[in-house]
Short mmCIF file of C-alpha atoms (C1' of nucleotides) in Angstrom, two decimals:
data_model
loop_
_atom_site.label_atom_id
_atom_site.label_comp_id
_atom_site.label_asym_id
_atom_site.label_seq_id
_atom_site.Cartn_x
_atom_site.Cartn_y
_atom_site.Cartn_z
CA MET A 1 -16.61 28.45 13.54
CA ALA A 2 -13.22 29.84 14.45
CA ALA A 3 -13.14 29.32 18.21
CA GLN A 4 -11.99 25.71 18.05
CA THR A 5 -8.31 26.52 17.70
CA ALA A 6 -8.18 28.98 20.56
CA VAL A 7 -8.23 26.33 23.30
CA GLN A 8 -4.67 25.24 22.60
CA PRO A 9 -2.63 27.66 24.77
CA ARG A 10 -3.61 25.83 27.94
CA LEU A 11 -1.43 22.82 27.22
CA THR A 12 0.17 21.08 30.16
CA PRO A 13 3.86 20.26 29.69
CA ALA A 14 3.07 16.59 29.14
CA ALA A 15 0.30 17.42 26.67
CA ARG A 16 2.77 19.47 24.67
CA LYS A 17 5.37 16.70 24.64
CA ILE A 18 2.70 14.28 23.48
CA LEU A 19 1.66 16.58 20.63
CA ASP A 20 5.28 17.11 19.64
CA ALA A 21 5.96 13.40 19.43
CA ALA A 22 2.67 12.67 17.71
CA GLU A 23 3.31 15.31 15.09
CA THR A 24 6.68 13.91 14.06
CA LEU A 25 5.51 10.32 14.09
CA PHE A 26 2.19 10.86 12.32
CA TYR A 27 3.74 12.94 9.60
CA ASN A 28 6.75 10.76 8.94
CA ARG A 29 5.34 7.28 9.44
CA GLY A 30 1.64 7.67 8.80
CA ILE A 31 -1.28 7.95 11.19
CA THR A 32 -2.53 4.37 11.15
CA ALA A 33 0.96 2.93 11.30
CA VAL A 34 1.76 4.74 14.57
CA GLY A 35 0.36 3.38 17.82
CA VAL A 36 -0.25 5.25 21.03
CA ASP A 37 2.30 3.11 22.86
CA LEU A 38 5.01 4.40 20.57
CA ILE A 39 3.85 7.99 20.98
CA ALA A 40 3.95 7.57 24.76
CA ARG A 41 7.46 6.12 24.61
CA ARG A 42 8.73 8.91 22.36
CA ALA A 43 7.12 11.62 24.45
CA GLY A 44 8.52 10.17 27.67
CA VAL A 45 5.03 9.93 29.01
CA THR A 46 2.58 7.28 30.15
CA LYS A 47 -0.22 6.06 27.95
CA LYS A 48 -2.60 7.04 30.70
CA THR A 49 -1.49 10.65 30.42
CA ILE A 50 -2.30 10.58 26.72
CA TYR A 51 -5.81 9.41 27.43
CA ASP A 52 -6.20 11.83 30.32
CA ARG A 53 -5.24 14.74 28.05
CA TYR A 54 -6.80 13.76 24.73
CA GLY A 55 -9.37 11.07 25.40
CA SER A 56 -8.75 8.98 22.29
CA LYS A 57 -6.31 8.47 19.47
CA ASP A 58 -8.77 10.01 17.03
CA ALA A 59 -8.92 13.17 19.14
CA LEU A 60 -5.13 13.27 19.26
CA VAL A 61 -5.04 12.98 15.47
CA ALA A 62 -7.47 15.89 15.20
CA ALA A 63 -5.33 17.93 17.60
CA TYR A 64 -2.27 17.15 15.51
CA LEU A 65 -3.98 18.42 12.36
CA ARG A 66 -5.35 21.46 14.13
CA ARG A 67 -1.91 22.42 15.31
CA ARG A 68 -0.40 22.16 11.85
CA ASP A 69 -3.29 24.18 10.47
CA GLU A 70 -2.71 26.86 13.06
CA ARG A 71 0.99 27.05 12.26
CA TRP A 72 0.35 27.31 8.54
CA ARG A 73 -2.27 30.01 8.93
CA THR A 74 0.00 32.26 10.92
CA TRP A 75 3.16 31.49 8.99
CA LEU A 76 1.98 31.87 5.40
CA PRO A 77 0.64 35.45 5.53
CA ALA A 78 3.65 36.55 7.58
CA GLU A 79 6.04 34.97 5.09
CA VAL A 80 4.20 36.55 2.16
CA GLU A 81 4.32 39.99 3.78
CA ARG A 82 7.99 39.50 4.51
CA THR A 83 9.03 38.47 1.00
CA ALA A 84 6.61 40.64 -0.99
CA ALA A 85 6.77 43.71 1.21
CA GLY A 86 5.95 46.78 -0.84
CA GLY A 87 4.92 44.67 -3.83
CA THR A 88 1.59 44.41 -5.60
CA ALA A 89 -1.17 41.89 -4.90
CA CYS A 90 0.11 39.92 -7.88
CA ASP A 91 3.54 39.77 -6.24
CA ARG A 92 1.89 38.48 -3.11
CA ILE A 93 0.08 35.75 -4.98
CA LEU A 94 3.30 34.60 -6.60
CA ALA A 95 5.02 34.83 -3.23
CA THR A 96 2.67 32.19 -1.84
CA PHE A 97 4.30 29.69 -4.19
CA ASP A 98 7.79 30.61 -3.10
CA ALA A 99 6.56 30.33 0.47
CA LEU A 100 5.27 26.87 -0.33
CA GLY A 101 8.75 25.89 -1.46
CA THR A 102 10.27 27.27 1.72
CA TRP A 103 7.73 25.47 3.86
CA MET A 104 8.23 22.13 2.14
CA GLY A 105 11.98 22.36 2.00
CA GLY A 106 12.21 23.30 5.63
CA GLN A 107 10.11 20.77 7.43
CA SER A 108 7.65 18.96 5.20
CA PRO A 109 9.38 16.94 2.50
CA ARG A 110 6.68 14.29 2.59
CA GLY A 111 4.04 16.52 1.06
CA CYS A 112 0.97 18.06 2.63
CA SER A 113 0.09 16.55 5.97
CA PHE A 114 -3.58 17.21 5.28
CA VAL A 115 -3.63 15.44 1.95
CA ASN A 116 -1.71 12.56 3.50
CA ALA A 117 -4.10 12.45 6.42
CA ALA A 118 -7.09 12.50 4.08
CA ALA A 119 -5.71 9.40 2.43
CA GLU A 120 -5.77 7.56 5.75
CA LEU A 121 -8.86 9.00 7.43
CA THR A 122 -11.37 7.14 5.32
CA ASP A 123 -14.21 7.48 7.79
CA PRO A 124 -16.14 10.61 6.78
CA GLY A 125 -17.18 11.10 10.40
CA HIS A 126 -13.65 11.40 11.71
CA ALA A 127 -13.00 14.67 13.53
CA GLY A 128 -9.85 15.23 11.51
CA ARG A 129 -11.73 15.47 8.23
CA GLN A 130 -13.36 18.73 9.29
CA VAL A 131 -9.95 20.19 10.10
CA ILE A 132 -8.75 19.20 6.64
CA ALA A 133 -11.76 20.78 4.97
CA ASP A 134 -11.32 23.95 7.03
CA GLN A 135 -7.69 24.22 6.06
CA LYS A 136 -8.37 24.06 2.32
CA HIS A 137 -11.27 26.47 2.73
CA TRP A 138 -9.06 28.94 4.56
CA LEU A 139 -6.34 28.80 1.91
CA ARG A 140 -8.88 29.36 -0.84
CA GLY A 141 -10.27 32.33 1.06
CA TYR A 142 -6.83 33.81 1.55
CA LEU A 143 -6.00 33.40 -2.15
CA ARG A 144 -9.36 34.79 -3.14
CA GLU A 145 -8.79 37.95 -1.19
CA LEU A 146 -5.44 38.44 -2.89
CA CYS A 147 -7.11 37.84 -6.26
CA GLU A 148 -9.69 40.52 -5.55
CA ARG A 149 -6.99 42.97 -4.64
CA ALA A 150 -5.15 42.03 -7.80
CA GLY A 151 -8.17 43.01 -9.84
CA ALA A 152 -8.96 39.57 -11.22
CA ALA A 153 -11.93 39.34 -13.56
CA ASP A 154 -13.36 36.45 -11.55
CA PRO A 155 -11.55 36.21 -8.20
CA GLY A 156 -13.35 33.05 -7.09
CA LEU A 157 -12.42 31.17 -10.20
CA LEU A 158 -8.83 32.35 -10.12
CA ALA A 159 -8.61 31.32 -6.48
CA ASP A 160 -9.77 27.84 -7.44
CA GLU A 161 -7.07 27.69 -10.08
CA LEU A 162 -4.37 28.85 -7.71
CA LEU A 163 -5.50 26.39 -5.05
CA LEU A 164 -5.27 23.61 -7.59
CA ILE A 165 -1.75 24.66 -8.51
CA HIS A 166 -0.81 24.73 -4.84
CA GLU A 167 -2.03 21.20 -4.31
CA GLY A 168 -0.37 19.95 -7.46
CA ALA A 169 2.96 21.44 -6.47
CA THR A 170 2.74 19.96 -3.00
CA VAL A 171 1.95 16.49 -4.30
CA LEU A 172 4.72 16.53 -6.89
CA TYR A 173 7.11 17.74 -4.24
CA GLY A 174 6.20 14.85 -1.98
CA LEU A 175 6.53 12.30 -4.77
CA SER A 176 9.83 13.71 -6.03
CA ALA A 177 8.39 13.14 -9.50
CA VAL A 178 9.59 16.44 -10.90
CA PRO A 179 12.88 18.21 -10.10
CA ASP A 180 11.48 21.61 -9.16
CA PRO A 181 7.70 21.70 -8.69
CA VAL A 182 7.78 25.16 -7.12
CA THR A 183 9.20 26.81 -10.22
CA VAL A 184 6.69 24.96 -12.37
CA SER A 185 3.85 26.11 -10.15
CA ARG A 186 5.05 29.71 -10.29
CA ARG A 187 5.03 29.65 -14.06
CA LEU A 188 1.53 28.23 -14.07
CA ALA A 189 0.37 30.86 -11.63
CA GLU A 190 1.81 33.59 -13.81
CA ALA A 191 -0.07 32.25 -16.81
CA ALA A 192 -3.29 32.09 -14.80
CA LEU A 193 -2.85 35.66 -13.54
CA LEU A 194 -2.23 36.86 -17.05
CA ARG A 195 -5.33 35.19 -18.32
CA ALA A 196 -7.43 36.58 -15.47
CA GLY A 197 -6.38 40.07 -16.46
CA CYS A 198 -4.67 40.89 -13.19
CA THR A 199 -3.16 44.35 -13.26
CA ALA A 200 -1.96 44.93 -9.74
CA MET B 1 12.04 -1.63 -17.75
CA ALA B 2 8.62 -2.54 -19.10
CA ALA B 3 8.59 -6.30 -18.67
CA GLN B 4 7.50 -6.30 -15.04
CA THR B 5 3.82 -5.89 -15.79
CA ALA B 6 3.67 -8.67 -18.35
CA VAL B 7 3.69 -11.50 -15.79
CA GLN B 8 0.17 -10.75 -14.64
CA PRO B 9 -1.93 -12.77 -17.14
CA ARG B 10 -1.03 -16.05 -15.43
CA LEU B 11 -3.21 -15.41 -12.41
CA THR B 12 -4.87 -18.41 -10.81
CA PRO B 13 -8.58 -17.95 -10.07
CA ALA B 14 -7.90 -17.52 -6.38
CA ALA B 15 -5.08 -15.06 -7.02
CA ARG B 16 -7.46 -12.95 -9.08
CA LYS B 17 -10.12 -13.00 -6.39
CA ILE B 18 -7.51 -11.95 -3.85
CA LEU B 19 -6.39 -9.03 -6.00
CA ASP B 20 -9.99 -7.98 -6.59
CA ALA B 21 -10.76 -7.90 -2.90
CA ALA B 22 -7.45 -6.26 -2.02
CA GLU B 23 -7.99 -3.51 -4.58
CA THR B 24 -11.38 -2.50 -3.22
CA LEU B 25 -10.29 -2.68 0.39
CA PHE B 26 -6.93 -0.94 0.00
CA TYR B 27 -8.39 1.89 -2.02
CA ASN B 28 -11.43 2.52 0.12
CA ARG B 29 -10.11 1.87 3.62
CA GLY B 30 -6.40 2.45 3.30
CA ILE B 31 -3.50 0.03 3.02
CA THR B 32 -2.34 -0.07 6.63
CA ALA B 33 -5.86 -0.24 7.98
CA VAL B 34 -6.68 -3.43 6.05
CA GLY B 35 -5.36 -6.76 7.31
CA VAL B 36 -4.79 -9.91 5.34
CA ASP B 37 -7.44 -11.77 7.34
CA LEU B 38 -10.06 -9.37 6.06
CA ILE B 39 -8.82 -9.68 2.50
CA ALA B 40 -8.97 -13.47 2.77
CA ARG B 41 -12.52 -13.33 4.13
CA ARG B 42 -13.67 -10.94 1.40
CA ALA B 43 -12.02 -12.98 -1.34
CA GLY B 44 -13.51 -16.22 -0.05
CA VAL B 45 -10.03 -17.63 0.23
CA THR B 46 -7.68 -18.91 2.91
CA LYS B 47 -4.89 -16.80 4.28
CA LYS B 48 -2.51 -19.53 3.23
CA THR B 49 -3.50 -19.06 -0.39
CA ILE B 50 -2.67 -15.37 -0.15
CA TYR B 51 0.80 -16.17 1.11
CA ASP B 52 1.24 -18.97 -1.43
CA ARG B 53 0.40 -16.58 -4.27
CA TYR B 54 1.96 -13.33 -3.13
CA GLY B 55 4.45 -14.15 -0.40
CA SER B 56 3.79 -11.12 1.78
CA LYS B 57 1.39 -8.29 2.33
CA ASP B 58 3.92 -5.84 0.93
CA ALA B 59 4.11 -7.84 -2.28
CA LEU B 60 0.33 -7.90 -2.49
CA VAL B 61 0.28 -4.13 -2.07
CA ALA B 62 2.78 -3.80 -4.91
CA ALA B 63 0.66 -6.10 -7.08
CA TYR B 64 -2.39 -3.97 -6.30
CA LEU B 65 -0.59 -0.82 -7.41
CA ARG B 66 0.83 -2.51 -10.48
CA ARG B 67 -2.60 -3.57 -11.58
CA ARG B 68 -4.07 -0.11 -11.21
CA ASP B 69 -1.12 1.29 -13.10
CA GLU B 70 -1.69 -1.21 -15.91
CA ARG B 71 -5.36 -0.36 -16.15
CA TRP B 72 -4.67 3.37 -16.26
CA ARG B 73 -1.99 3.03 -18.92
CA THR B 74 -4.26 1.14 -21.28
CA TRP B 75 -7.39 3.09 -20.48
CA LEU B 76 -6.14 6.69 -20.74
CA PRO B 77 -4.74 6.63 -24.30
CA ALA B 78 -7.76 4.68 -25.51
CA GLU B 79 -10.14 7.15 -23.92
CA VAL B 80 -8.22 10.10 -25.35
CA GLU B 81 -8.29 8.57 -28.84
CA ARG B 82 -11.97 7.90 -28.47
CA THR B 83 -12.99 11.39 -27.33
CA ALA B 84 -10.48 13.41 -29.38
CA ALA B 85 -10.62 11.33 -32.54
CA GLY B 86 -9.70 13.44 -35.52
CA GLY B 87 -8.66 16.34 -33.30
CA THR B 88 -5.32 18.03 -32.90
CA ALA B 89 -2.63 17.21 -30.37
CA CYS B 90 -3.90 20.13 -28.33
CA ASP B 91 -7.34 18.57 -28.31
CA ARG B 92 -5.77 15.37 -27.08
CA ILE B 93 -3.98 17.12 -24.25
CA LEU B 94 -7.20 18.76 -23.11
CA ALA B 95 -8.98 15.44 -23.50
CA THR B 96 -6.72 13.93 -20.85
CA PHE B 97 -8.35 16.22 -18.30
CA ASP B 98 -11.84 15.23 -19.34
CA ALA B 99 -10.69 11.63 -19.14
CA LEU B 100 -9.45 12.29 -15.62
CA GLY B 101 -12.93 13.44 -14.68
CA THR B 102 -14.48 10.35 -16.19
CA TRP B 103 -12.01 8.10 -14.40
CA MET B 104 -12.55 9.72 -11.03
CA GLY B 105 -16.29 9.96 -11.33
CA GLY B 106 -16.56 6.35 -12.39
CA GLN B 107 -14.52 4.43 -9.90
CA SER B 108 -12.09 6.59 -7.96
CA PRO B 109 -13.81 9.22 -5.88
CA ARG B 110 -11.17 9.01 -3.16
CA GLY B 111 -8.45 10.54 -5.30
CA CYS B 112 -5.40 8.99 -6.86
CA SER B 113 -4.60 5.58 -5.44
CA PHE B 114 -0.91 6.23 -5.99
CA VAL B 115 -0.84 9.50 -4.12
CA ASN B 116 -2.84 7.90 -1.33
CA ALA B 117 -0.51 4.91 -1.26
CA ALA B 118 2.52 7.21 -1.19
CA ALA B 119 1.10 8.79 1.94
CA GLU B 120 1.05 5.40 3.65
CA LEU B 121 4.14 3.71 2.23
CA THR B 122 6.67 5.72 4.19
CA ASP B 123 9.47 3.19 3.84
CA PRO B 124 11.49 4.27 0.79
CA GLY B 125 12.48 0.65 0.21
CA HIS B 126 8.92 -0.58 -0.20
CA ALA B 127 8.31 -2.28 -3.55
CA GLY B 128 5.22 -0.17 -4.10
CA ARG B 129 7.16 3.07 -4.19
CA GLN B 130 8.84 2.10 -7.44
CA VAL B 131 5.45 1.40 -9.00
CA ILE B 132 4.28 4.85 -7.91
CA ALA B 133 7.35 6.51 -9.39
CA ASP B 134 6.94 4.55 -12.62
CA GLN B 135 3.33 5.61 -12.94
CA LYS B 136 4.06 9.33 -12.64
CA HIS B 137 7.00 8.93 -14.99
CA TRP B 138 4.83 7.23 -17.57
CA LEU B 139 2.15 9.91 -17.41
CA ARG B 140 4.76 12.61 -17.82
CA GLY B 141 6.19 10.79 -20.84
CA TYR B 142 2.76 10.42 -22.38
CA LEU B 143 1.99 14.11 -21.88
CA ARG B 144 5.40 15.08 -23.17
CA GLU B 145 4.85 13.23 -26.41
CA LEU B 146 1.54 15.00 -26.90
CA CYS B 147 3.26 18.32 -26.17
CA GLU B 148 5.87 17.63 -28.81
CA ARG B 149 3.21 16.86 -31.36
CA ALA B 150 1.39 20.03 -30.34
CA GLY B 151 4.45 22.06 -31.20
CA ALA B 152 5.23 23.30 -27.71
CA ALA B 153 8.23 25.56 -27.34
CA ASP B 154 9.58 23.45 -24.48
CA PRO B 155 7.69 20.13 -24.41
CA GLY B 156 9.41 18.89 -21.25
CA LEU B 157 8.50 21.96 -19.28
CA LEU B 158 4.94 22.00 -20.54
CA ALA B 159 4.62 18.32 -19.63
CA ASP B 160 5.73 19.15 -16.08
CA GLU B 161 3.09 21.84 -15.90
CA LEU B 162 0.36 19.56 -17.19
CA LEU B 163 1.40 16.82 -14.80
CA LEU B 164 1.15 19.26 -11.94
CA ILE B 165 -2.33 20.29 -13.03
CA HIS B 166 -3.34 16.63 -13.24
CA GLU B 167 -2.19 15.96 -9.70
CA GLY B 168 -3.81 19.10 -8.39
CA ALA B 169 -7.13 18.23 -9.97
CA THR B 170 -7.02 14.71 -8.59
CA VAL B 171 -6.28 15.89 -5.07
CA LEU B 172 -9.00 18.52 -5.08
CA TYR B 173 -11.41 15.96 -6.44
CA GLY B 174 -10.61 13.60 -3.59
CA LEU B 175 -10.95 16.31 -0.96
CA SER B 176 -14.19 17.70 -2.42
CA ALA B 177 -12.69 21.10 -1.70
CA VAL B 178 -13.79 22.62 -4.98
CA PRO B 179 -17.05 21.96 -6.83
CA ASP B 180 -15.62 21.09 -10.24
CA PRO B 181 -11.84 20.57 -10.25
CA VAL B 182 -11.87 19.07 -13.74
CA THR B 183 -13.19 22.26 -15.34
CA VAL B 184 -10.68 24.32 -13.38
CA SER B 185 -7.87 22.07 -14.54
CA ARG B 186 -8.99 22.34 -18.15
CA ARG B 187 -8.91 26.10 -17.98
CA LEU B 188 -5.45 26.01 -16.48
CA ALA B 189 -4.26 23.63 -19.18
CA GLU B 190 -5.62 25.91 -21.86
CA ALA B 191 -3.71 28.84 -20.39
CA ALA B 192 -0.54 26.75 -20.22
CA LEU B 193 -0.92 25.61 -23.84
CA LEU B 194 -1.45 29.16 -24.95
CA ARG B 195 1.63 30.34 -23.19
CA ALA B 196 3.70 27.48 -24.59
CA GLY B 197 2.75 28.60 -28.08
CA CYS B 198 1.00 25.41 -29.05
CA THR B 199 -0.41 25.62 -32.51
CA ALA B 200 -1.68 22.14 -33.24
"C1'" DC C 1 -4.49 20.57 56.82
"C1'" DG C 2 -6.93 18.61 53.09
"C1'" DC C 3 -7.85 18.24 48.45
"C1'" DC C 4 -7.22 18.10 43.59
"C1'" DG C 5 -4.90 18.13 39.20
"C1'" DA C 6 -1.03 16.27 36.81
"C1'" DG C 7 1.76 12.96 36.52
"C1'" DT C 8 4.32 7.97 36.91
"C1'" DA C 9 4.42 2.93 36.83
"C1'" DT C 10 2.51 -1.29 35.60
"C1'" DA C 11 -0.57 -4.63 34.57
"C1'" DC C 12 -4.37 -5.98 32.04
"C1'" DC C 13 -8.25 -6.53 28.38
"C1'" DG C 14 -9.97 -8.55 23.98
"C1'" DA C 15 -9.19 -7.99 19.44
"C1'" DC C 16 -6.37 -7.94 15.68
"C1'" DC C 17 -1.71 -8.02 13.34
"C1'" DT C 18 1.59 -10.55 9.81
"C1'" DG C 19 3.06 -14.81 8.98
"C1'" DT C 20 3.65 -20.16 9.64
"C1'" DT C 21 2.37 -24.85 10.27
"C1'" DT C 22 0.09 -29.23 9.69
"C1'" DA C 23 -3.20 -31.96 7.41
"C1'" DG C 24 -5.92 -33.05 3.72
"C1'" DT C 25 -8.65 -32.60 -0.92
"C1'" DA C 26 -9.37 -31.90 -6.02
"C1'" DC C 27 -7.53 -31.92 -10.44
"C1'" DA C 28 -4.59 -31.73 -14.44
"C1'" DC C 29 -0.69 -33.53 -16.95
"C1'" DT C 30 2.71 -37.07 -18.07
"C1'" DA D 1 -0.27 -44.83 -11.65
"C1'" DG D 2 2.29 -41.03 -10.15
"C1'" DT D 3 3.59 -36.19 -9.59
"C1'" DG D 4 2.99 -31.43 -8.90
"C1'" DT D 5 -0.13 -27.50 -8.44
"C1'" DA D 6 -3.89 -25.18 -6.39
"C1'" DC D 7 -6.56 -24.94 -3.00
"C1'" DT D 8 -9.40 -25.49 1.92
"C1'" DA D 9 -9.56 -25.78 6.99
"C1'" DA D 10 -7.92 -24.57 11.27
"C1'" DA D 11 -4.81 -23.88 14.65
"C1'" DC D 12 -0.80 -21.42 16.25
"C1'" DA D 13 2.96 -18.10 16.99
"C1'" DG D 14 4.68 -13.59 18.93
"C1'" DG D 15 3.48 -9.18 18.91
"C1'" DT D 16 0.79 -4.81 18.66
"C1'" DC D 17 -3.65 -2.46 18.57
"C1'" DG D 18 -6.70 1.11 21.24
"C1'" DG D 19 -8.18 1.58 25.70
"C1'" DT D 20 -8.85 0.73 30.85
"C1'" DA D 21 -7.77 -0.18 35.87
"C1'" DT D 22 -5.23 0.23 40.07
"C1'" DA D 23 -2.18 2.32 43.04
"C1'" DC D 24 0.93 5.74 43.91
"C1'" DT D 25 3.68 10.54 44.12
"C1'" DC D 26 4.13 15.36 43.92
"C1'" DG D 27 3.18 20.32 44.07
"C1'" DG D 28 0.11 24.10 44.50
"C1'" DC D 29 -3.81 26.27 46.59
"C1'" DG D 30 -7.59 27.55 49.66
#
DNA sequence: CGCCGAGTATACCGACCTGTTTAGTACACT
DNA sequence: AGTGTACTAAACAGGTCGGTATACTCGGCG
């Protein structure tokens, strides 16, 4: 269940350039709107190389999502430990929202790549959809563990609430519908923690 | 500012059929993935008629979003009045989340059409982006008015929080990442109302 | 040496893309 | 009777889509 992301290190130089170009293009212009010819041009690579390395556009899309997932999974806990070092579990939970703001402000102003991808990948059989589901499942698991450590009355339910706030903040950030979604989300999280009787 | 949606009633029969077909296809398969030929075929109409009525695909996309916006704006307050008749402003606020569940369960299992469209319409100059911004702005205004009537300490801030919860619930619903996002969102809204000192 | 993996370059496939054009029909209003 | 609107039918443009085929170069390795 977790071995699928471990194949990545063996990327040929061209395969890496392809993934780099695909990531920027898919995220900024949309998956369907970007053709493989353009990716090849941007990567300074032949279309044949793309198909030799990835087999199909759909597989490349899945690889793109997998890579972002991988990055997020290693970055988020590290960032939380860095900013909430020495703090309580509650501090850590709140730190995930600050981290979200940092993440979005730094490289992802167009919202969550997974939510955006889900909007385009309408075929339920697409390989990318599993990656999307896995990502949300992982985040919920991570939050749930923090909730347990924080002494929440019902950690699973609180994790659901926090996940919902995360998604809401990300969407509002991408739509620029509200000036500072991160602050709003932090306030909501605080209220949820309070209600769940978190002490730590 | 509000006159743009009033032009709609004068739709020729063919124009209506086109919009009907476009709505289903755009929502279920994605905007970029659907071509005008397919829309024409589904609507039982010639491609020429589409261009005679709407001028371009982009304009048709904008019309599609405008129509969904219109439907939502008339439906939501009516549904809230219906389900929270005789209740307080707080009841009305909570009723918007139940309404969201009804809306999604009934016709929109793939999440919010505006969020999905925003993921695809990457060009900031696209006519549809304004419709998306207007829709979120309207919902925030509607929630804000309810918050005022509910006696919130800071109605604007509470409206931001509720809007965030709405978006989060919609996204989670579309991703099927959580069994019952509507209930989760209602709980969160209750906590937010409590914290805002709502009395009505 | 011989072979193979990784890569380039280029041409091609059929299908589909947005959008236009020409030609003609049906109908309502004045 | 005449005019404009709404529509059908069908072909056509120029380009892009995902994907394949052919032919070649280069470096490393046994």
